[in-house]
XYZ file of C-alpha atoms in Angstrom:
166
model
C 17.708 33.036 18.440
C 14.873 34.628 16.456
C 17.174 37.453 15.317
C 19.845 34.961 14.235
C 17.318 33.021 12.137
C 16.027 36.164 10.513
C 19.580 37.312 9.795
C 20.445 33.952 8.206
C 17.281 34.051 6.125
C 17.988 37.568 4.859
C 21.634 36.720 4.178
C 20.654 33.591 2.234
C 18.054 35.499 0.232
C 20.543 38.237 -0.625
C 23.197 35.681 -1.552
C 20.810 33.835 -3.852
C 19.277 36.953 -5.388
C 22.386 39.157 -5.693
C 24.385 39.153 -8.936
C 28.109 38.584 -8.785
C 29.761 42.010 -9.090
C 32.382 40.942 -11.656
C 29.793 39.423 -13.959
C 27.126 42.102 -13.534
C 28.489 44.391 -16.291
C 28.583 41.502 -18.748
C 25.136 40.388 -17.629
C 23.727 43.884 -18.181
C 25.121 43.993 -21.719
C 23.842 40.525 -22.529
C 20.449 40.843 -20.843
C 18.810 42.683 -23.740
C 19.634 39.819 -26.104
C 19.202 37.039 -23.551
C 16.247 34.839 -22.938
C 15.580 31.584 -21.209
C 16.232 28.954 -23.829
C 14.755 25.968 -22.068
C 12.352 26.977 -19.299
C 10.951 24.206 -17.195
C 7.164 24.333 -17.236
C 5.459 22.864 -14.198
C 2.321 20.832 -14.819
C -0.800 20.014 -12.851
C -0.569 16.579 -11.214
C -3.611 15.192 -13.010
C -1.977 15.874 -16.393
C 0.873 13.489 -15.538
C 0.696 10.025 -17.069
C 0.789 7.043 -14.707
C 4.457 6.600 -15.615
C 5.243 10.248 -14.816
C 3.382 10.030 -11.501
C 5.243 6.856 -10.585
C 8.591 8.483 -11.481
C 7.854 11.506 -9.281
C 6.725 9.353 -6.344
C 9.784 7.112 -6.756
C 12.065 10.180 -6.689
C 10.410 11.499 -3.511
C 10.770 8.048 -1.922
C 14.416 7.997 -3.033
C 15.028 11.342 -1.297
C 13.360 9.900 1.800
C 15.914 7.058 1.756
C 18.901 9.406 1.438
C 20.720 9.963 4.716
C 20.412 13.075 6.826
C 22.946 15.757 5.978
C 24.641 17.905 8.569
C 24.682 20.771 6.028
C 21.049 21.553 6.848
C 20.865 22.748 10.425
C 17.939 24.159 12.354
C 18.330 27.864 12.969
C 15.335 28.386 15.193
C 14.759 25.409 17.515
C 11.065 24.904 18.045
C 9.375 22.873 20.725
C 6.353 22.108 18.572
C 8.178 20.101 15.891
C 10.304 16.973 16.216
C 14.066 17.381 16.236
C 16.341 16.397 13.389
C 18.205 13.239 14.366
C 20.887 11.008 12.898
C 18.033 8.757 11.752
C 16.377 11.541 9.756
C 16.450 11.402 5.960
C 17.376 14.115 3.496
C 13.662 14.531 2.776
C 13.109 15.027 6.519
C 15.852 17.665 6.495
C 14.139 19.640 3.745
C 10.793 19.361 5.500
C 12.418 20.502 8.727
C 13.950 23.562 7.034
C 10.454 24.591 5.943
C 8.977 24.027 9.415
C 11.961 25.667 11.104
C 11.500 28.888 9.141
C 7.692 29.019 9.226
C 7.469 32.150 11.354
C 10.152 33.962 9.368
C 8.710 33.027 5.959
C 4.954 32.615 6.211
C 4.141 35.956 7.767
C 6.373 38.187 5.662
C 6.777 39.616 2.196
C 9.292 36.836 1.539
C 6.517 34.227 1.399
C 6.253 33.927 -2.389
C 9.919 34.308 -3.423
C 11.143 31.993 -0.668
C 8.652 29.277 -1.574
C 9.489 29.595 -5.272
C 13.144 29.145 -4.349
C 12.383 26.243 -1.986
C 10.222 24.354 -4.510
C 12.996 24.762 -7.079
C 15.604 23.563 -4.564
C 13.409 20.538 -3.813
C 13.035 19.484 -7.458
C 16.750 20.099 -8.090
C 17.546 17.671 -5.258
C 15.129 15.116 -6.742
C 17.054 15.414 -10.002
C 20.589 15.552 -8.575
C 20.245 12.866 -5.923
C 17.610 10.588 -7.432
C 17.854 11.027 -11.201
C 14.359 12.485 -11.590
C 13.844 13.680 -15.165
C 10.411 15.294 -14.875
C 9.070 18.609 -13.663
C 7.681 19.560 -10.283
C 3.919 19.008 -10.257
C 1.415 21.395 -8.791
C -2.158 20.863 -7.657
C -5.121 23.040 -8.594
C -6.784 22.844 -5.202
C -10.070 24.343 -6.340
C -10.620 21.145 -8.319
C -10.547 19.285 -5.002
C -13.359 21.227 -3.367
C -15.891 18.494 -4.026
C -13.474 15.595 -3.550
C -16.255 13.457 -4.954
C -14.291 12.530 -8.050
C -13.644 8.999 -6.902
C -12.069 8.066 -10.229
C -9.083 10.367 -9.553
C -8.878 9.246 -5.919
C -9.068 5.544 -6.780
C -6.486 5.799 -9.570
C -4.063 7.691 -7.343
C -4.646 5.295 -4.441
C -3.991 2.328 -6.735
C -0.824 3.964 -8.078
C 0.439 4.681 -4.548
C -0.192 1.063 -3.555
C 1.719 -0.189 -6.614
C 4.658 2.156 -6.006
C 4.866 1.305 -2.299
C 5.173 -2.392 -3.154
C 8.255 -1.815 -5.324
């Protein structure tokens, strides 16, 4: 089972990262003149306005209300995590994919590229399935070392309470 999971992971990575052969010659010619015209720039969570935070939280909650999809299947059944069920949500499915592949991703050279791909896949699902218009936030964890900044904690707690009531 472990070999099958690793094979699927490598195959998926190659499929995502490999250029299409027919288009590769055109891509090579165009690459010198090409550039990303509209890159999405992620922002630190605390730079989001209250409206932007609420929109992100609403999109995550929306994904949590979307039904489970049979397209995402566990490849490496694990006894230490709960099983995907018919009652699972799409958000649960994505979380499960991450947990399912922990051993194959977290302890390898694929850690960074896989997580970059996964975070992008997550925000694309927020946009496609829930109409999210913003960017994926990130957290500067070193700013949380003191966790004494009650103003940030209280504002976020208040926002979460307001969003959960809607």
